[in-house]
CSV table of N, CA and C in Angstrom, one decimal:
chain,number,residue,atom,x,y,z
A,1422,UNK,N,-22.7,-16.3,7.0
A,1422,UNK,CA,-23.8,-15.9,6.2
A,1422,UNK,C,-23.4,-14.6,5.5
A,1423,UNK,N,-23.1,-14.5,4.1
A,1423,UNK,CA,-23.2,-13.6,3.6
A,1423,UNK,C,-24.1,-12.4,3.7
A,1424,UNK,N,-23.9,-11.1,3.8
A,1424,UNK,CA,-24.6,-9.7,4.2
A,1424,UNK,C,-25.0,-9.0,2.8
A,1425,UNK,N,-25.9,-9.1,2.7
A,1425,UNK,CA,-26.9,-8.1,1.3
A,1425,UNK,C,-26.0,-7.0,1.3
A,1426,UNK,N,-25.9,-6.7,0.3
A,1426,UNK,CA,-25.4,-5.2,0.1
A,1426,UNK,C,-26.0,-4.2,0.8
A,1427,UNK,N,-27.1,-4.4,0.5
A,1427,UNK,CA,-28.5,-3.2,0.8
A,1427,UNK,C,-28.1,-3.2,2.4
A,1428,UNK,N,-27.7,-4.0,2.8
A,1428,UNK,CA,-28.1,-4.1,4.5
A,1428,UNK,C,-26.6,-3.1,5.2
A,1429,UNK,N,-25.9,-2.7,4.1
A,1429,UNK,CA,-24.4,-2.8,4.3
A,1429,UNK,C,-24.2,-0.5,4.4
A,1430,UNK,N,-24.4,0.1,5.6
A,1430,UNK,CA,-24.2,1.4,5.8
A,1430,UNK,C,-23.4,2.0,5.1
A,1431,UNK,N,-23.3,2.7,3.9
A,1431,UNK,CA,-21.8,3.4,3.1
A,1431,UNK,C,-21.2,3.9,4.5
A,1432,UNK,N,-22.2,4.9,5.2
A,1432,UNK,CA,-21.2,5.9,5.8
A,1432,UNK,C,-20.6,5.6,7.0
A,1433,UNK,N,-21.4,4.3,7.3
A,1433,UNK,CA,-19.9,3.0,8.4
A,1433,UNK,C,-19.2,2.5,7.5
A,1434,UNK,N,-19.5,2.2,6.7
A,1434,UNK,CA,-18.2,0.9,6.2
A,1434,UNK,C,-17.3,2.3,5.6
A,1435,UNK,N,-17.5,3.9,5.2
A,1435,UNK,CA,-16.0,4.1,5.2
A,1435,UNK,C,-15.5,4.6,6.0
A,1436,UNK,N,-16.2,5.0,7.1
A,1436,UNK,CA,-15.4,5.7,8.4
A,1436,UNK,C,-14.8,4.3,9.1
A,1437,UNK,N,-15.3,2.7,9.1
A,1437,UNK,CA,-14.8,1.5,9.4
A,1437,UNK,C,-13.6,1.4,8.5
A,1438,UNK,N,-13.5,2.1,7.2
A,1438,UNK,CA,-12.3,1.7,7.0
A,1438,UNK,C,-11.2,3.0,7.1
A,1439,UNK,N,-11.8,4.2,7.1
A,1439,UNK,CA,-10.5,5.1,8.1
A,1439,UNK,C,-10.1,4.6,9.1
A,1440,UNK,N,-10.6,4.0,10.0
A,1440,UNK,CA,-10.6,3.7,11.2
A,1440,UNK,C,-9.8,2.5,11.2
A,1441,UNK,N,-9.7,1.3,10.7
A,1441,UNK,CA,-8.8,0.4,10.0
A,1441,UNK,C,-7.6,1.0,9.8
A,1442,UNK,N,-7.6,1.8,8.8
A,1442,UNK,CA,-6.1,2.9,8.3
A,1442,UNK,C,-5.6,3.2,9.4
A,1443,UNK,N,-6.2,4.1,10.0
A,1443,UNK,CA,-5.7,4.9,11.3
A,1443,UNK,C,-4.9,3.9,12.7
A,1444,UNK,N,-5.9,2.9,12.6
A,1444,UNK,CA,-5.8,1.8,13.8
A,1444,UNK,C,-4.4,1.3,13.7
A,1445,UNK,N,-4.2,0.6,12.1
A,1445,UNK,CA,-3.1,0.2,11.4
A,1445,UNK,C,-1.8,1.1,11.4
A,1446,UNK,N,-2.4,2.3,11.0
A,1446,UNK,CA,-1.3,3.7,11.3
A,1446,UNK,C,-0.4,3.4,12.6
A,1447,UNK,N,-1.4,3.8,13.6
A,1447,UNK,CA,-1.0,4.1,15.0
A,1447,UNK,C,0.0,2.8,15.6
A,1448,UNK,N,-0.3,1.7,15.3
A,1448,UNK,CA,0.4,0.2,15.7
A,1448,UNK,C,1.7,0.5,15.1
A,1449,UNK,N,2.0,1.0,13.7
A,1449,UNK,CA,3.0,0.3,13.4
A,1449,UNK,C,4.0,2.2,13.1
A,1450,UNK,N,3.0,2.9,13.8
A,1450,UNK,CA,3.8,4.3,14.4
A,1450,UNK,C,4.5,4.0,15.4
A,1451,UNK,N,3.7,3.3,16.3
A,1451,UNK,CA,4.4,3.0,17.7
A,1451,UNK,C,6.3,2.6,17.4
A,1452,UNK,N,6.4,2.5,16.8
A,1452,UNK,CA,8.2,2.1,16.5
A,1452,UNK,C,8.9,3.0,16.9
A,1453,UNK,N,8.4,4.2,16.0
A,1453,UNK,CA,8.9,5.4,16.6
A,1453,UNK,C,9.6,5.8,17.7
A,1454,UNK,N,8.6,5.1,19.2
A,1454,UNK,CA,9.0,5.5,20.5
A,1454,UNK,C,10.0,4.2,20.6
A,1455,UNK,N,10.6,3.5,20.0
A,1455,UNK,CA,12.0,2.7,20.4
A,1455,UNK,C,13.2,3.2,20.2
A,1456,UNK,N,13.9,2.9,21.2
A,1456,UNK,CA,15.0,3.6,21.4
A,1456,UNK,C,16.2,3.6,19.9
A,1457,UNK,N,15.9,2.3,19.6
A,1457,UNK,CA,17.1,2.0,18.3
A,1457,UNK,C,15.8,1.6,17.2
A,1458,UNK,N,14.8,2.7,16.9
A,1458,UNK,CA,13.7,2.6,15.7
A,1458,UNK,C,14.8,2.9,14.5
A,1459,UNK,N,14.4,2.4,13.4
A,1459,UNK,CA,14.8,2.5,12.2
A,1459,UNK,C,13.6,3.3,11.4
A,1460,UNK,N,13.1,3.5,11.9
A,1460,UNK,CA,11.2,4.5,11.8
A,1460,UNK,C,11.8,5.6,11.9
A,1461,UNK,N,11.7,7.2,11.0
A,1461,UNK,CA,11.9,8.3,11.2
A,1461,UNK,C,10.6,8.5,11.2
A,1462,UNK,N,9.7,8.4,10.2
A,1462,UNK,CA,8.4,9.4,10.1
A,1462,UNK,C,7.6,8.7,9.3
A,1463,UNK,N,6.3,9.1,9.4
A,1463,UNK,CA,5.3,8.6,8.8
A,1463,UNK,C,4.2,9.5,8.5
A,1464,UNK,N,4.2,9.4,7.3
A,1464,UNK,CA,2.9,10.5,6.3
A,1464,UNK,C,1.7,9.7,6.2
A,1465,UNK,N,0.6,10.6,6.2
A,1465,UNK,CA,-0.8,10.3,6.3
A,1465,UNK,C,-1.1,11.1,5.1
A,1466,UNK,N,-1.8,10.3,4.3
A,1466,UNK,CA,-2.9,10.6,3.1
A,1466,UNK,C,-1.2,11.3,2.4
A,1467,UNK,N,-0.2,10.6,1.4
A,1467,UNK,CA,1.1,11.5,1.0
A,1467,UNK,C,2.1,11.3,1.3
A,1468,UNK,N,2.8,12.3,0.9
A,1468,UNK,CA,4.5,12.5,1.5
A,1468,UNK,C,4.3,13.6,2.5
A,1469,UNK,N,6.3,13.4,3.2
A,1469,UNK,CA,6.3,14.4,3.8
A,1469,UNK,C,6.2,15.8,3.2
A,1470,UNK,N,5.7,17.0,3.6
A,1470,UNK,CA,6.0,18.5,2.6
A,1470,UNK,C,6.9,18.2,1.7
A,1471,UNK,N,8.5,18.2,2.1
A,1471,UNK,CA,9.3,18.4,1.1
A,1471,UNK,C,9.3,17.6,-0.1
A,1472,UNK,N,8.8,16.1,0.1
A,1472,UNK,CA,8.8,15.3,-1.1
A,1472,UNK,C,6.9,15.6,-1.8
A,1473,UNK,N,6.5,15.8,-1.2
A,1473,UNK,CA,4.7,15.6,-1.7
A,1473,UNK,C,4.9,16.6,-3.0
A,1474,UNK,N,5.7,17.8,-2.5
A,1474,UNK,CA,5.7,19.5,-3.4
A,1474,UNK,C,6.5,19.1,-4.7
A,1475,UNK,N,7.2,17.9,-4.9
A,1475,UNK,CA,7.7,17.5,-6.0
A,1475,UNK,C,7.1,16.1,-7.0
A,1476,UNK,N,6.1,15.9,-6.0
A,1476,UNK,CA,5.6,14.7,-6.3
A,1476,UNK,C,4.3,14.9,-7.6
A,1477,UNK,N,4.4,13.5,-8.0
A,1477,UNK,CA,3.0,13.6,-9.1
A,1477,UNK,C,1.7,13.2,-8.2
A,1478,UNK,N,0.8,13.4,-8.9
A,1478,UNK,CA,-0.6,13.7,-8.5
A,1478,UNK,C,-1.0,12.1,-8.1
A,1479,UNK,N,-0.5,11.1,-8.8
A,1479,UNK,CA,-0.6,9.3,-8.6
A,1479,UNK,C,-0.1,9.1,-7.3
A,1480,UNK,N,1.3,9.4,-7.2
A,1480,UNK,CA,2.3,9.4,-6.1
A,1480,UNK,C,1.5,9.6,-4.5
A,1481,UNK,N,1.0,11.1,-4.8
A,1481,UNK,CA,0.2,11.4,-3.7
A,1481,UNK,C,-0.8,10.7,-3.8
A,1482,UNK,N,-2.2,10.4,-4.7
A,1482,UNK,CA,-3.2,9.5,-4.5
A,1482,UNK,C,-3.1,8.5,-3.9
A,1483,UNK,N,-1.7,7.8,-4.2
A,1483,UNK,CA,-1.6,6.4,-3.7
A,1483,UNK,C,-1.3,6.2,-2.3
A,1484,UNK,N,-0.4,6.7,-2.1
A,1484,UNK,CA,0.1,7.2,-0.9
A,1484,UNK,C,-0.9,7.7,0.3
A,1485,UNK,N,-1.6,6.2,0.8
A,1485,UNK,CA,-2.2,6.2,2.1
A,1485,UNK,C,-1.5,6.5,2.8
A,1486,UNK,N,-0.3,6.2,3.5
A,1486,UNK,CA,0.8,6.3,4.4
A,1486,UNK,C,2.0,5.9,3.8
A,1487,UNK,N,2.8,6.8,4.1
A,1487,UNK,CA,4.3,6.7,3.6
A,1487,UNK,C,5.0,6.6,5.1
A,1488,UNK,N,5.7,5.4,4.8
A,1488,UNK,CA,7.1,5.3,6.3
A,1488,UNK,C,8.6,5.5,5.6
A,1489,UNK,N,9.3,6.3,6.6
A,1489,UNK,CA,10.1,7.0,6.0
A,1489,UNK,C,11.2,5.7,7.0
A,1490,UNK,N,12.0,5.6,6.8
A,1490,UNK,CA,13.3,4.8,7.8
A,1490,UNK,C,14.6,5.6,7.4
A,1491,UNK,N,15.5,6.1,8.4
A,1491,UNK,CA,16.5,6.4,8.8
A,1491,UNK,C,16.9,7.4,9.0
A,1492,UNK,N,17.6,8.6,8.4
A,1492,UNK,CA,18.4,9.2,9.5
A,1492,UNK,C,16.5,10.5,9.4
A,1493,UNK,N,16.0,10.7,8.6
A,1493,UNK,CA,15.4,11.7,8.7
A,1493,UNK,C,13.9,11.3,7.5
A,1494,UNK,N,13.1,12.1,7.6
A,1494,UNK,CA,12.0,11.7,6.9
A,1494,UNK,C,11.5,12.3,5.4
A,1495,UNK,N,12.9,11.6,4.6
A,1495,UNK,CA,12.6,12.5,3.3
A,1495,UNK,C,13.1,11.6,2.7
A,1496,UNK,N,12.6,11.3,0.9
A,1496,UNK,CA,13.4,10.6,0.0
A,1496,UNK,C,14.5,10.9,0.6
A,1497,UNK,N,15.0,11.8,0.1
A,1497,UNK,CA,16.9,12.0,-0.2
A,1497,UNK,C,17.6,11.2,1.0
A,1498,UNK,N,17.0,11.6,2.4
A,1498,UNK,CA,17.5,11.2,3.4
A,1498,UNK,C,17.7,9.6,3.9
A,1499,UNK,N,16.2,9.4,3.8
A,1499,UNK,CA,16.0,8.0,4.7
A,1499,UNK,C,16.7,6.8,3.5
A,1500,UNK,N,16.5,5.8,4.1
A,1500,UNK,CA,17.7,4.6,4.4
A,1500,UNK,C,16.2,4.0,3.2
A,1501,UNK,N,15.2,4.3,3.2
A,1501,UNK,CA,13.9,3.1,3.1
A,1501,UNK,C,13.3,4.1,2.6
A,1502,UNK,N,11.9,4.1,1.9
A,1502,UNK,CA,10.3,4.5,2.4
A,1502,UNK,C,9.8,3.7,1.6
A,1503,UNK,N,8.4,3.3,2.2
A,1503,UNK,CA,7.4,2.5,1.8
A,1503,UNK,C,5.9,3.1,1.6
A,1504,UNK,N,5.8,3.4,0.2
A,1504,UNK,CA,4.7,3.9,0.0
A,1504,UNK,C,3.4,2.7,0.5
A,1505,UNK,N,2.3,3.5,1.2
A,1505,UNK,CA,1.2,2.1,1.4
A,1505,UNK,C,-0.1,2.5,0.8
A,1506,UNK,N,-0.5,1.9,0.3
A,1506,UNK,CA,-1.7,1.6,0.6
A,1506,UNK,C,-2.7,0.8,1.0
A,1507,UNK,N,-4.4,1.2,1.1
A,1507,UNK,CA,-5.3,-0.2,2.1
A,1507,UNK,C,-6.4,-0.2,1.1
A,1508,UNK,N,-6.8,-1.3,1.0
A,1508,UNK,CA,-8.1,-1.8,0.7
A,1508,UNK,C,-8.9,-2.6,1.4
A,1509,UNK,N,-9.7,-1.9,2.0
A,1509,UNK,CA,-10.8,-2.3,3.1
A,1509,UNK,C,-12.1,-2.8,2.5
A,1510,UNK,N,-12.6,-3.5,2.9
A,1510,UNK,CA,-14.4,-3.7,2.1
A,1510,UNK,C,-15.0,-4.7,3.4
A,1511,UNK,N,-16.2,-3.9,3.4
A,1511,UNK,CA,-16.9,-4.6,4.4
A,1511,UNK,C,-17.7,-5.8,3.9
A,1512,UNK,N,-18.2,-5.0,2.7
A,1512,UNK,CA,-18.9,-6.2,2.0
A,1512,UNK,C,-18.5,-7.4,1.5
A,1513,UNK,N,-16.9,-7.2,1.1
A,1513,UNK,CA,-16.1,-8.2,0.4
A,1513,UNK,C,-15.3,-8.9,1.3
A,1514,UNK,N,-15.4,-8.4,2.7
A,1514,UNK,CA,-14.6,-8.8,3.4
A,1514,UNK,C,-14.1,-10.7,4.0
A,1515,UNK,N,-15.3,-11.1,2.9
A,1515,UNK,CA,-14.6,-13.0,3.0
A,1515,UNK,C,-14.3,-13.2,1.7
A,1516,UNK,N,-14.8,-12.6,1.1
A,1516,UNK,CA,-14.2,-12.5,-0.6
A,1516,UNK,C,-12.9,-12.4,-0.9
A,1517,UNK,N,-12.4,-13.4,-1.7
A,1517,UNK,CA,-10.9,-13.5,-2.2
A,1517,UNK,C,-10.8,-12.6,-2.6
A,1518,UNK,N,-9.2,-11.9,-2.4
A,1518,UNK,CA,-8.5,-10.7,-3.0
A,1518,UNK,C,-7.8,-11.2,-4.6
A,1519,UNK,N,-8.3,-11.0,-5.4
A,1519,UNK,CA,-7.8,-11.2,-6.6
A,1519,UNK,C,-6.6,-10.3,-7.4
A,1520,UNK,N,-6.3,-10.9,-8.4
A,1520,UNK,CA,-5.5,-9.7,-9.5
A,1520,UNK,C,-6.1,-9.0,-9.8
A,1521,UNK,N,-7.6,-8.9,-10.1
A,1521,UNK,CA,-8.2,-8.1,-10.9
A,1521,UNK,C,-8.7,-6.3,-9.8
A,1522,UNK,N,-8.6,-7.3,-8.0
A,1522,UNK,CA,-9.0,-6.2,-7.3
A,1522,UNK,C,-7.8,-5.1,-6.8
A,1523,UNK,N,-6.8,-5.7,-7.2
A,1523,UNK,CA,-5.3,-4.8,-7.2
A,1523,UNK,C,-4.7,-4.3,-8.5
A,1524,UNK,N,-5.3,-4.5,-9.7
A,1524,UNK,CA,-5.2,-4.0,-10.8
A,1524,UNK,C,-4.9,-2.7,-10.7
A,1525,UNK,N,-5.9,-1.4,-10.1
A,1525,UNK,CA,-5.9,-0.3,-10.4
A,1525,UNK,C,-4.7,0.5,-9.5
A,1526,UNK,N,-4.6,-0.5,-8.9
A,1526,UNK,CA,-3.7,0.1,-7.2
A,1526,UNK,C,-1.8,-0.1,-7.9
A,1527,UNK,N,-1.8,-1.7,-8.4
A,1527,UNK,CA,-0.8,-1.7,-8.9
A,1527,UNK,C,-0.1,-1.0,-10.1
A,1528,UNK,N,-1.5,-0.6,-11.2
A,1528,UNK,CA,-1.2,0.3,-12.2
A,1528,UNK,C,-0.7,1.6,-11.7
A,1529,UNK,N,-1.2,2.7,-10.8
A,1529,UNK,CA,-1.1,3.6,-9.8
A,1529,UNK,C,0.3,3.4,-9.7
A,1530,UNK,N,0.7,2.3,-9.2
A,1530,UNK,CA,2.3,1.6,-8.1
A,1530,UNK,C,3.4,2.3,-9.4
A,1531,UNK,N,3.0,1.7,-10.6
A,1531,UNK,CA,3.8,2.0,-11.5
A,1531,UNK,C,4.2,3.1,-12.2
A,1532,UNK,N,2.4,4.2,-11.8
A,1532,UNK,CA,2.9,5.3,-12.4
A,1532,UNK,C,3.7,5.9,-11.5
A,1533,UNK,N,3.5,5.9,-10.0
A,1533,UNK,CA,4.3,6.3,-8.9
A,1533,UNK,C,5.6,6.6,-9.6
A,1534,UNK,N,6.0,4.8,-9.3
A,1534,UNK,CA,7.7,4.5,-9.5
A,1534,UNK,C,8.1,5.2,-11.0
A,1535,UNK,N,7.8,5.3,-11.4
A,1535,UNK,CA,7.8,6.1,-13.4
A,1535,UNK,C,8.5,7.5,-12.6
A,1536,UNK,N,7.4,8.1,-11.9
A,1536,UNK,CA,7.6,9.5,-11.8
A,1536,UNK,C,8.7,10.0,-11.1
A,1537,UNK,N,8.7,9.0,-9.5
A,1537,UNK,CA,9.5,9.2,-8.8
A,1537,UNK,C,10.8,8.8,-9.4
A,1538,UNK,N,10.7,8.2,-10.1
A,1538,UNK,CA,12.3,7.8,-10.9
A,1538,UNK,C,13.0,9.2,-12.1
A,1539,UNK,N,11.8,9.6,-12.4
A,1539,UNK,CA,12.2,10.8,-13.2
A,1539,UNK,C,12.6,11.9,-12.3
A,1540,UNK,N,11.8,12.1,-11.4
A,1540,UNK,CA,12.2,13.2,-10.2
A,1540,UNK,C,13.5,13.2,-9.7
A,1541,UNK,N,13.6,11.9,-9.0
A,1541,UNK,CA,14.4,11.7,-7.8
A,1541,UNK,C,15.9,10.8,-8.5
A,1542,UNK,N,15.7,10.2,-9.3
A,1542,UNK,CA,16.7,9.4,-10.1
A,1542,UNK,C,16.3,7.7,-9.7
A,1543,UNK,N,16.9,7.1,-11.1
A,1543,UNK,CA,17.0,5.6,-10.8
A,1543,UNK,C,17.0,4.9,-9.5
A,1544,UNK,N,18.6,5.4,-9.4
A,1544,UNK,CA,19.7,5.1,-8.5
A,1544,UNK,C,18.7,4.9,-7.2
A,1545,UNK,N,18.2,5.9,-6.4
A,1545,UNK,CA,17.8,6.2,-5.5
A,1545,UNK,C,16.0,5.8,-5.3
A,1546,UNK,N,15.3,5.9,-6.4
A,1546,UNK,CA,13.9,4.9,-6.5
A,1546,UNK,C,14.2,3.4,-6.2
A,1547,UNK,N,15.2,2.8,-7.3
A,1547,UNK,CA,15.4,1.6,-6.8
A,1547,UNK,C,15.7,1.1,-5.6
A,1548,UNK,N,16.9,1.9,-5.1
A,1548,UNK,CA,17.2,0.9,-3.7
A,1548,UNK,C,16.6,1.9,-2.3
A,1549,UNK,N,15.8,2.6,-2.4
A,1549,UNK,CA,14.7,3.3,-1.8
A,1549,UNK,C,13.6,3.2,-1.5
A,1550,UNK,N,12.8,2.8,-2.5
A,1550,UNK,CA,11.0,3.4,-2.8
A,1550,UNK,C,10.6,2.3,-2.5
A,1551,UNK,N,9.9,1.6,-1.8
A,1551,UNK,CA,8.9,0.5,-1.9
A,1551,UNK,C,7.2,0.5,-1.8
A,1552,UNK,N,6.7,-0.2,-2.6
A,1552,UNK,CA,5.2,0.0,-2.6
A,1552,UNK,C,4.8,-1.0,-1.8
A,1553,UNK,N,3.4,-1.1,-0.9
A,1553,UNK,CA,3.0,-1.8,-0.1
A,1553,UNK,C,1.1,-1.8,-0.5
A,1554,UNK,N,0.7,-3.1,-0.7
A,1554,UNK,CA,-1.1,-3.1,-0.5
A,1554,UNK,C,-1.3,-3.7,0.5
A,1555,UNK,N,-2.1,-3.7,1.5
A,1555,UNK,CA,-2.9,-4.1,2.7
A,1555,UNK,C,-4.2,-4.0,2.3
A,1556,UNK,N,-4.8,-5.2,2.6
A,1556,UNK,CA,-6.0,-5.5,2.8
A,1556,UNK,C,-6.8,-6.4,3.8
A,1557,UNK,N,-7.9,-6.3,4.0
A,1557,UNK,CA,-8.6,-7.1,5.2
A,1557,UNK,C,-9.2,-8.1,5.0
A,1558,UNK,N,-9.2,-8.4,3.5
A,1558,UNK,CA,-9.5,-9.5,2.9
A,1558,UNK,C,-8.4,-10.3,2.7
A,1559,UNK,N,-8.7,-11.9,2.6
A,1559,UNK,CA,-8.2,-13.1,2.9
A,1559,UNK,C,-7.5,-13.1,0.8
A,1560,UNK,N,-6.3,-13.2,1.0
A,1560,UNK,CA,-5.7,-13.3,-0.3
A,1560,UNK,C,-5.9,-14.1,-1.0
A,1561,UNK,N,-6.6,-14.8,-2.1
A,1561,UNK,CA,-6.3,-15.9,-3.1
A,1561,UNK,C,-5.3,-16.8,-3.5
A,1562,UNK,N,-5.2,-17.9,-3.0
A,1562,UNK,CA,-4.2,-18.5,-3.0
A,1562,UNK,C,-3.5,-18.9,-4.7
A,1563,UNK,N,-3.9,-18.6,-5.7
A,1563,UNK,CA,-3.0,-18.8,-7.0
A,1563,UNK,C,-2.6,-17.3,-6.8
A,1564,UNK,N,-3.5,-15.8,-6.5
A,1564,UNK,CA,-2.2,-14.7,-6.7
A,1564,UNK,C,-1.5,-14.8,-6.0
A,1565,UNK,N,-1.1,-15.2,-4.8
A,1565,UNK,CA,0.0,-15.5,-3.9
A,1565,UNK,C,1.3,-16.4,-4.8
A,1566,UNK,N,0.5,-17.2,-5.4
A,1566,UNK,CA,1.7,-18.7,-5.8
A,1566,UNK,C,2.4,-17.9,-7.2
A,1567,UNK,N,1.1,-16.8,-7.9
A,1567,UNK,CA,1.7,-15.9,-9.1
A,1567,UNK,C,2.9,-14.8,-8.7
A,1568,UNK,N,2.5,-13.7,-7.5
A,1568,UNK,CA,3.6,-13.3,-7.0
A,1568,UNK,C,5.0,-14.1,-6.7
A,1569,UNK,N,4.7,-15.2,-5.9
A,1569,UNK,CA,6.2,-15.8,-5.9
A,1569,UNK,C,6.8,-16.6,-6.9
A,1570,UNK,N,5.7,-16.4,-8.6
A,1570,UNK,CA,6.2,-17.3,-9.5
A,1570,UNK,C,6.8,-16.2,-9.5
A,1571,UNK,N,6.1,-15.1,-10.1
A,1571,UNK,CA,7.1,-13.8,-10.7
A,1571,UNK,C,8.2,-13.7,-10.0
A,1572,UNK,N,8.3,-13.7,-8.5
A,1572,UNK,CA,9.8,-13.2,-8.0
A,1572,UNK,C,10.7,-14.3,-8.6
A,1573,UNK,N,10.4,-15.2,-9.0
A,1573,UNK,CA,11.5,-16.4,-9.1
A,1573,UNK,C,11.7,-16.4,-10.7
A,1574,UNK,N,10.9,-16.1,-11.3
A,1574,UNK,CA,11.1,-16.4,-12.3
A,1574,UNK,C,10.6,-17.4,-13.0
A,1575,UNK,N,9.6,-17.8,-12.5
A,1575,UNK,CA,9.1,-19.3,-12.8
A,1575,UNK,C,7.4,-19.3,-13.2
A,1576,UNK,N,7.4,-20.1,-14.7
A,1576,UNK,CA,6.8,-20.5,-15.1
A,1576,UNK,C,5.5,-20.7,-14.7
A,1577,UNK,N,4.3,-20.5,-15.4
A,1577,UNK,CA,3.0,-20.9,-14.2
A,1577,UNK,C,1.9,-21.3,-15.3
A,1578,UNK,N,0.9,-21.9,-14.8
A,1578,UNK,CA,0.0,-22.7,-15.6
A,1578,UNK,C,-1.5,-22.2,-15.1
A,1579,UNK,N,-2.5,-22.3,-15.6
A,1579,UNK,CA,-3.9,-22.8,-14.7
A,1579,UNK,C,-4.1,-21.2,-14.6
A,1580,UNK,N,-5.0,-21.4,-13.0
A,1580,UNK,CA,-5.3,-20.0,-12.0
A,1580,UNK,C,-4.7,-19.3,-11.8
A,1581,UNK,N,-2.9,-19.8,-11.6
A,1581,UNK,CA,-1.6,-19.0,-11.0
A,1581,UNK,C,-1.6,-18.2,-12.4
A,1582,UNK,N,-1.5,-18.8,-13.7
A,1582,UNK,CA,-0.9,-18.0,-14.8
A,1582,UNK,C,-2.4,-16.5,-15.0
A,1583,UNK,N,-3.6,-16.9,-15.0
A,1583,UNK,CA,-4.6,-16.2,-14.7
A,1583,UNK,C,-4.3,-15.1,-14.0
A,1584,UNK,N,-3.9,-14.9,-12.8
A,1584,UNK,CA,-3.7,-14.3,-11.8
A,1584,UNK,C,-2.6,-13.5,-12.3
């Protein structure tokens, strides 16, 4: 049964979805305590200091959690980082995740990578920076089939090309 809006608490559903973030945080922090982690660090709401103080204003907004991998927890350093972000909705929460509900997140992704590429260099955004969206909603099966047209290169028709 779908849930009325009206019936739906703002100030649970966003502490439900810190609480999501955080929950998500803490699980995939736990790496950390392995002996052979590839996990250096992990930023909440950002970067770590040293990269945040060079960073653009998008970079930071986007930047739910940043995981850093390898020897230390900085661009320059690590081996990886994956910029994340979440999108939580209580209300939407059987509602297909569309193109249109990642639109502003992915436009964001790009000013990121724009910036961070002017900062930090090509070289080093490319085989470094990754962007990540998490959501708690069930994904749309043509944007799924449109992401893997796009990685391939392939042609798409219908819903997929929509998407």
């Amino acid at each position: 049964m779908a849930q009325d809006k009206k019936s739906i608490d703002k100030v649970r559903a966003s502490r439900d979805g810190h609480e999501y973030h955080e929950a998500w945080a803490v699980r995939h922090g736990m790496q950390l305590l392995l002996p052979n982690a590839e996990l250096s660090g992990i930023a909440v709401e950002g970067l770590v200091p040293d990269d945040q103080s060079a960073a653009s204003a998008e970079t930071v907004e986007i930047a739910d959690l940043t995981f850093y991998h390898g020897q230390r927890a900085t661009f320059k350093d690590a081996d990886k980082a994956r910029i994340t972000q979440f999108k939580y909705s209580i209300s939407k929460k059987s509602k297909e995740f569309r193109a249109a509900d990642a639109k502003k997140t992915v436009e964001k992704f790009g000013k990121a990578y724009r910036s961070l590429k002017r900062k930090q260099g090509a070289a080093l955004v490319r085989d470094k920076i990754f962007f990540e969206l998490h959501t708690n909603r069930p994904v749309y099966g043509p944007l799924v089939e449109a992401i893997k047209a796009l990685a391939a290169n392939r042609a798409v028709t219908g819903d997929v090309k929509t998407q």
